[in-house]
CSV table of C-alpha atoms (C1' of nucleotides) in Angstrom, one decimal:
chain,number,residue,atom,x,y,z
A,217,MET,CA,0.2,0.1,-0.4
A,218,ALA,CA,1.2,3.7,-0.7
A,219,ARG,CA,0.7,6.6,1.0
A,220,ALA,CA,-2.8,8.1,1.2
A,221,PRO,CA,-3.7,10.3,-1.7
A,222,THR,CA,-3.3,14.1,-1.1
A,223,THR,CA,-7.4,14.0,-1.9
A,224,PHE,CA,-8.0,11.5,1.1
A,225,ASP,CA,-8.8,13.7,3.7
A,226,PRO,CA,-7.8,17.5,4.8
A,227,PHE,CA,-5.4,16.5,6.7
A,228,ASN,CA,-3.1,15.0,3.3
A,229,ALA,CA,-4.2,18.1,1.7
A,230,VAL,CA,-3.2,20.5,3.8
A,231,ALA,CA,0.3,18.8,4.4
A,232,GLU,CA,1.3,20.2,1.6
A,233,PRO,CA,2.6,23.7,2.6
A,234,LYS,CA,1.5,25.6,-0.8
A,235,ARG,CA,-1.8,24.8,-0.4
A,236,ARG,CA,-1.8,25.9,3.0
A,237,GLN,CA,-0.7,28.9,1.2
A,238,LEU,CA,-3.1,29.2,-1.4
A,239,LEU,CA,-6.2,28.2,2.0
A,240,GLU,CA,-4.5,31.4,3.8
A,241,VAL,CA,-4.6,33.7,0.5
A,242,LEU,CA,-8.4,32.3,-0.4
A,243,GLY,CA,-9.3,32.7,3.5
A,244,THR,CA,-9.0,37.0,2.9
A,245,SER,CA,-11.1,37.0,-0.3
A,246,GLU,CA,-12.4,35.1,-3.0
A,247,SER,CA,-10.2,35.2,-5.6
A,248,ALA,CA,-10.0,34.0,-9.7
A,249,VAL,CA,-7.0,31.5,-10.7
A,250,ASN,CA,-5.2,34.9,-12.4
A,251,GLU,CA,-5.7,36.6,-9.3
A,252,LEU,CA,-4.0,34.1,-7.5
A,253,VAL,CA,-1.3,33.1,-10.0
A,254,GLU,CA,-0.5,37.0,-9.3
A,255,LYS,CA,-0.9,36.9,-5.6
A,256,LEU,CA,1.2,33.9,-5.1
A,257,GLY,CA,3.7,34.2,-8.1
A,258,TRP,CA,3.8,30.3,-9.5
A,259,THR,CA,2.3,29.0,-12.7
A,260,GLN,CA,-1.2,29.0,-13.5
A,261,PRO,CA,-0.7,24.8,-13.8
A,262,MET,CA,0.7,25.2,-10.5
A,263,VAL,CA,-1.9,26.7,-8.8
A,264,SER,CA,-4.5,24.7,-11.1
A,265,LYS,CA,-3.5,21.7,-9.8
A,266,HIS,CA,-3.1,22.6,-6.2
A,267,LEU,CA,-6.7,24.1,-6.1
A,268,GLY,CA,-8.2,21.1,-7.7
A,269,VAL,CA,-7.0,19.0,-5.0
A,270,LEU,CA,-8.6,21.1,-2.3
A,271,LYS,CA,-11.6,21.4,-4.0
A,272,GLN,CA,-12.0,17.8,-4.2
A,273,VAL,CA,-11.6,17.3,-0.4
A,274,GLY,CA,-14.1,20.3,-0.3
A,275,LEU,CA,-11.5,22.8,1.2
A,276,VAL,CA,-12.4,25.3,-1.3
A,277,ASN,CA,-15.5,25.9,-3.8
A,278,GLU,CA,-15.7,26.8,-7.5
A,279,ARG,CA,-18.3,29.4,-8.8
A,280,ARG,CA,-18.4,29.9,-12.7
A,281,VAL,CA,-18.6,33.7,-13.5
A,282,GLY,CA,-17.7,34.0,-17.5
A,283,ARG,CA,-14.4,32.7,-18.3
A,284,GLN,CA,-12.9,33.0,-14.8
A,285,ARG,CA,-13.1,30.2,-12.1
A,286,LEU,CA,-13.7,32.5,-8.9
A,287,TYR,CA,-12.5,30.3,-5.7
A,288,ARG,CA,-13.1,30.2,-1.8
A,289,LEU,CA,-12.8,28.8,1.4
A,290,ASN,CA,-14.9,26.3,3.1
A,291,ALA,CA,-13.7,26.9,6.1
A,292,GLU,CA,-15.6,23.8,8.0
A,293,ALA,CA,-13.8,21.6,6.1
A,294,LEU,CA,-10.9,22.3,8.4
A,295,LYS,CA,-13.0,21.4,11.1
A,296,PRO,CA,-11.7,17.8,11.7
A,297,ILE,CA,-7.9,19.2,12.2
A,298,TYR,CA,-9.3,21.3,14.1
A,299,ASP,CA,-11.1,18.6,16.7
A,300,TRP,CA,-8.3,16.6,16.3
A,301,VAL,CA,-5.3,19.1,17.2
A,302,THR,CA,-7.1,21.2,20.3
A,303,PRO,CA,-7.5,19.0,22.9
A,304,PHE,CA,-3.4,18.5,22.9
A,305,GLU,CA,-3.5,21.7,23.9
A,306,GLN,CA,-3.9,21.6,27.1
A,307,LEU,CA,-1.1,19.5,27.4
A,308,TRP,CA,2.0,22.1,26.4
A,309,ASN,CA,-0.4,24.6,28.3
A,310,ALA,CA,-0.4,22.0,31.1
A,311,ARG,CA,3.7,23.5,32.5
A,312,TYR,CA,2.8,27.2,32.1
A,313,GLU,CA,-0.2,26.3,34.2
A,314,ARG,CA,1.7,24.5,36.5
A,315,LEU,CA,4.0,27.3,36.8
A,316,ASP,CA,1.4,29.9,36.8
A,317,GLN,CA,0.7,28.1,40.3
A,318,LEU,CA,4.0,27.7,41.6
A,319,LEU,CA,4.3,31.5,40.7
A,320,GLN,CA,1.0,32.5,42.6
A,321,ASN,CA,2.2,30.0,45.5
A,322,LEU,CA,5.2,32.7,45.5
A,323,GLN,CA,3.2,35.9,45.7
A,324,GLU,CA,1.1,34.4,48.5
A,325,GLU,CA,4.3,33.0,51.2
A,326,LYS,CA,5.7,37.1,50.2
A,327,LYS,CA,2.2,38.2,51.3
A,328,ASN,CA,2.5,35.6,54.1
A,329,VAL,CA,6.0,36.8,55.4
A,330,ARG,CA,5.1,40.7,54.9
A,331,THR,CA,2.2,40.3,57.1
A,332,LYS,CA,3.6,38.0,59.6
B,199,MET,CA,9.6,16.6,-7.0
B,200,ALA,CA,8.0,14.2,-5.2
B,201,ARG,CA,5.7,14.8,-2.3
B,202,ALA,CA,7.1,15.9,0.9
B,203,PRO,CA,8.9,13.3,3.0
B,204,THR,CA,6.6,12.5,6.2
B,205,THR,CA,9.9,13.2,8.5
B,206,PHE,CA,9.4,17.6,6.3
B,207,ASP,CA,7.5,18.8,8.9
B,208,PRO,CA,4.2,17.9,11.3
B,209,PHE,CA,1.8,18.3,8.9
B,210,ASN,CA,2.9,16.3,7.2
B,211,ALA,CA,4.1,13.0,9.7
B,212,VAL,CA,0.2,13.5,10.7
B,213,ALA,CA,-1.2,13.3,7.5
B,214,GLU,CA,-1.0,9.4,8.0
B,215,PRO,CA,-4.0,8.3,10.1
B,216,LYS,CA,-2.3,5.4,12.5
B,217,ARG,CA,0.2,8.0,13.1
B,218,ARG,CA,-2.9,10.3,14.1
B,219,GLN,CA,-4.2,7.2,16.4
B,220,LEU,CA,-0.6,6.3,17.7
B,221,LEU,CA,-0.6,10.0,19.6
B,222,GLU,CA,-3.7,9.8,20.7
B,223,VAL,CA,-2.3,6.6,22.8
B,224,LEU,CA,0.9,7.8,23.9
B,225,GLY,CA,-1.3,11.5,25.1
B,226,THR,CA,-3.0,9.1,27.3
B,227,SER,CA,0.3,7.4,29.0
B,228,GLU,CA,3.9,7.1,27.8
B,229,SER,CA,4.1,3.1,26.5
B,230,ALA,CA,6.4,0.5,25.5
B,231,VAL,CA,6.4,-0.7,21.6
B,232,ASN,CA,4.8,-4.1,23.4
B,233,GLU,CA,2.3,-1.8,24.6
B,234,LEU,CA,1.1,0.0,21.5
B,235,VAL,CA,1.1,-3.1,19.9
B,236,GLU,CA,-1.2,-4.7,21.7
B,237,LYS,CA,-3.2,-2.3,22.8
B,238,LEU,CA,-3.3,-1.2,18.7
B,239,GLY,CA,-3.2,-4.5,17.2
B,240,TRP,CA,-0.9,-3.8,14.9
B,241,THR,CA,2.4,-6.0,13.8
B,242,GLN,CA,5.3,-4.9,15.6
B,243,PRO,CA,7.3,-3.4,12.7
B,244,MET,CA,4.3,-1.6,12.1
B,245,VAL,CA,4.0,0.3,15.3
B,246,SER,CA,8.2,0.4,15.0
B,247,LYS,CA,8.2,2.1,11.5
B,248,HIS,CA,5.3,4.7,12.8
B,249,LEU,CA,7.0,5.4,15.6
B,250,GLY,CA,10.6,6.4,14.0
B,251,VAL,CA,8.8,8.9,12.0
B,252,LEU,CA,7.2,10.6,14.8
B,253,LYS,CA,10.6,10.4,16.9
B,254,GLN,CA,12.3,12.0,13.5
B,255,VAL,CA,9.8,15.3,13.4
B,256,GLY,CA,10.2,15.6,17.1
B,257,LEU,CA,6.6,14.5,17.9
B,258,VAL,CA,7.8,12.1,20.9
B,259,ASN,CA,10.5,11.3,22.9
B,260,GLU,CA,12.2,7.8,23.4
B,261,ARG,CA,13.2,6.7,26.5
B,262,ARG,CA,15.2,3.0,27.1
B,263,VAL,CA,14.4,1.6,29.9
B,264,GLY,CA,16.2,-2.4,29.8
B,265,ARG,CA,15.2,-4.0,26.4
B,266,GLN,CA,12.0,-1.8,26.8
B,267,ARG,CA,11.8,1.6,25.1
B,268,LEU,CA,9.2,3.8,26.2
B,269,TYR,CA,7.2,6.0,23.7
B,270,ARG,CA,5.8,9.6,24.8
B,271,LEU,CA,3.6,12.4,23.2
B,272,ASN,CA,6.2,16.0,22.5
B,273,ALA,CA,2.5,17.7,22.7
B,274,GLU,CA,4.4,20.7,21.6
B,275,ALA,CA,5.8,19.6,18.0
B,276,LEU,CA,2.5,19.9,17.4
B,277,LYS,CA,1.9,23.7,18.0
B,278,PRO,CA,2.6,24.6,14.3
B,279,ILE,CA,-0.2,22.4,13.3
B,280,TYR,CA,-2.7,24.6,16.0
B,281,ASP,CA,-1.4,27.7,15.0
B,282,TRP,CA,-2.5,27.2,11.1
B,283,VAL,CA,-5.7,26.2,11.9
B,284,THR,CA,-7.3,28.0,15.5
B,285,PRO,CA,-7.2,31.2,12.6
B,286,PHE,CA,-9.6,29.9,10.4
B,287,GLU,CA,-12.0,28.9,13.3
B,288,GLN,CA,-13.8,32.2,13.3
B,289,LEU,CA,-14.5,31.6,9.7
B,290,TRP,CA,-17.3,28.8,10.8
B,291,ASN,CA,-17.7,30.4,13.5
B,292,ALA,CA,-18.9,33.7,12.1
B,293,ARG,CA,-22.6,32.7,11.6
B,294,TYR,CA,-23.1,31.0,14.7
B,295,GLU,CA,-22.2,34.6,15.9
B,296,ARG,CA,-24.1,36.5,14.1
B,297,LEU,CA,-27.0,34.5,15.2
B,298,ASP,CA,-26.1,35.0,18.5
B,299,GLN,CA,-26.0,38.7,17.7
B,300,LEU,CA,-29.4,38.2,15.7
B,301,LEU,CA,-31.1,36.6,19.3
B,302,GLN,CA,-29.7,39.2,21.1
B,303,ASN,CA,-31.3,41.4,19.5
B,304,LEU,CA,-34.5,40.0,19.5
B,305,GLN,CA,-34.1,39.8,23.4
B,306,GLU,CA,-33.5,43.4,23.4
B,307,GLU,CA,-36.6,44.4,21.1
B,308,LYS,CA,-38.8,42.2,23.2
B,309,LYS,CA,-37.3,43.7,26.7
B,310,ASN,CA,-38.1,46.9,25.0
B,311,VAL,CA,-42.2,46.1,23.9
B,312,ARG,CA,-42.4,44.7,27.3
B,313,THR,CA,-41.3,48.0,29.3
B,314,LYS,CA,-43.2,50.4,26.5
C,294,DT,C1',-15.5,33.2,-37.6
C,295,DT,C1',-10.8,34.2,-35.8
C,296,DT,C1',-8.7,36.4,-32.3
C,297,DA,C1',-7.7,36.2,-27.5
C,298,DC,C1',-8.3,35.2,-22.8
C,299,DA,C1',-8.7,32.1,-18.3
C,300,DT,C1',-8.3,27.9,-17.2
C,301,DA,C1',-7.7,22.8,-16.8
C,302,DT,C1',-5.4,18.9,-18.3
C,303,DT,C1',-1.8,15.3,-20.1
C,304,DC,C1',2.7,13.6,-20.2
C,305,DC,C1',7.2,13.1,-18.0
C,306,DC,C1',10.1,12.1,-14.6
C,307,DA,C1',12.4,11.3,-9.6
C,308,DT,C1',11.5,10.4,-5.3
C,309,DA,C1',8.9,8.6,-1.0
C,310,DT,C1',5.3,6.2,0.1
C,311,DT,C1',3.0,2.0,3.4
C,312,DG,C1',2.6,-2.6,4.4
C,313,DG,C1',4.4,-7.4,4.6
C,314,DA,C1',7.7,-10.5,5.7
C,315,DA,C1',12.3,-11.9,6.9
C,316,DT,C1',15.8,-11.0,9.2
C,317,DA,C1',18.8,-7.9,12.2
C,318,DT,C1',20.6,-5.9,16.7
C,319,DA,C1',20.6,-5.2,21.3
C,320,DA,C1',19.4,-6.7,26.5
C,321,DT,C1',18.2,-9.9,30.1
C,322,DA,C1',16.9,-14.4,31.7
C,323,DT,C1',18.7,-19.6,32.1
D,182,DA,C1',27.2,-19.5,26.2
D,183,DT,C1',22.4,-20.3,24.8
D,184,DA,C1',17.7,-18.9,24.6
D,185,DT,C1',14.5,-15.5,24.9
D,186,DT,C1',12.6,-11.4,24.7
D,187,DA,C1',12.0,-6.3,22.9
D,188,DT,C1',12.7,-3.7,18.9
D,189,DA,C1',14.6,-1.7,14.8
D,190,DT,C1',15.7,-2.7,10.0
D,191,DT,C1',16.0,-4.1,5.5
D,192,DC,C1',14.2,-5.6,0.8
D,193,DC,C1',9.4,-5.7,-1.7
D,194,DA,C1',5.7,-4.0,-4.3
D,195,DA,C1',2.4,-0.9,-5.8
D,196,DT,C1',1.1,3.8,-5.7
D,197,DA,C1',1.1,8.5,-5.5
D,198,DT,C1',3.3,12.5,-5.8
D,199,DG,C1',4.8,17.9,-7.4
D,200,DG,C1',6.6,20.0,-10.7
D,201,DG,C1',7.7,21.7,-15.9
D,202,DA,C1',6.4,21.8,-20.6
D,203,DA,C1',3.5,21.1,-24.1
D,204,DT,C1',-1.6,21.1,-24.9
D,205,DA,C1',-6.2,21.3,-24.5
D,206,DT,C1',-11.2,23.0,-23.2
D,207,DG,C1',-14.1,27.1,-23.0
D,208,DT,C1',-15.7,31.7,-22.8
D,209,DA,C1',-15.9,36.3,-24.1
D,210,DA,C1',-14.5,39.5,-28.2
D,211,DA,C1',-13.7,41.6,-32.5
DNA sequence: TTTACATATTCCCATATTGGAATATAATAT
DNA sequence: ATATTATATTCCAATATGGGAATATGTAAA
């Protein structure tokens, strides 16, 4: 078995840095392909191909206007990533909470010393 | 150019569902390889290989005890993913915020009607 | 209808993958 | 020293990648 296709899920689609960049730009505003080509400085086929992957996973939606195709972010499709990663946040914050606790205890002690 | 190696960054490492599962288990407690084999029901080489990838990106740390190797999650290494994805959350929450606003306005109107 | 513009698709290559099976390494116990 | 346990590594196959170049498709303007 090979690696899962980039179109398998948002995790795989977003593993590619260029696609993350694309989503960041589209997070700001709906854009046509040529606008993205200009903003990002990539070749047109490159932009189209990455958009194709993002569309297949539902991370962007396409809207045809004249000869242009306007792409916009579908942020909800990022939710699986958000939901998966956020629970871990408390693990790397735990130490700071403990540090806070420690500092607070020290403050309390200081106060007690002063009032004694 | 091919796809970036799985060891390139946390995004690529975590694109593989099995590795996410592994991290979830290690989020609970430090574990030896044989414990993971049992908990997950995978073959031992499979567990070792995925752990190898996770170790290379710094998502897990290894500790040798006797002939066992204990692996534990290094949650901080997930921060880049957390930091990248969380800003998007407001985009899919925006509609609910607007709904909240709407409901609040309705409540206000009700109050005004009553007090009038 | 021909021309110009906007975008998508195809063909190519080098590279890396996951999983399975077999094997190697390392540490402890007998 | 040898057997046993715990883990890592190697070899294999099938598969998919991303980028470049060239080309196809689709839409509107002249």
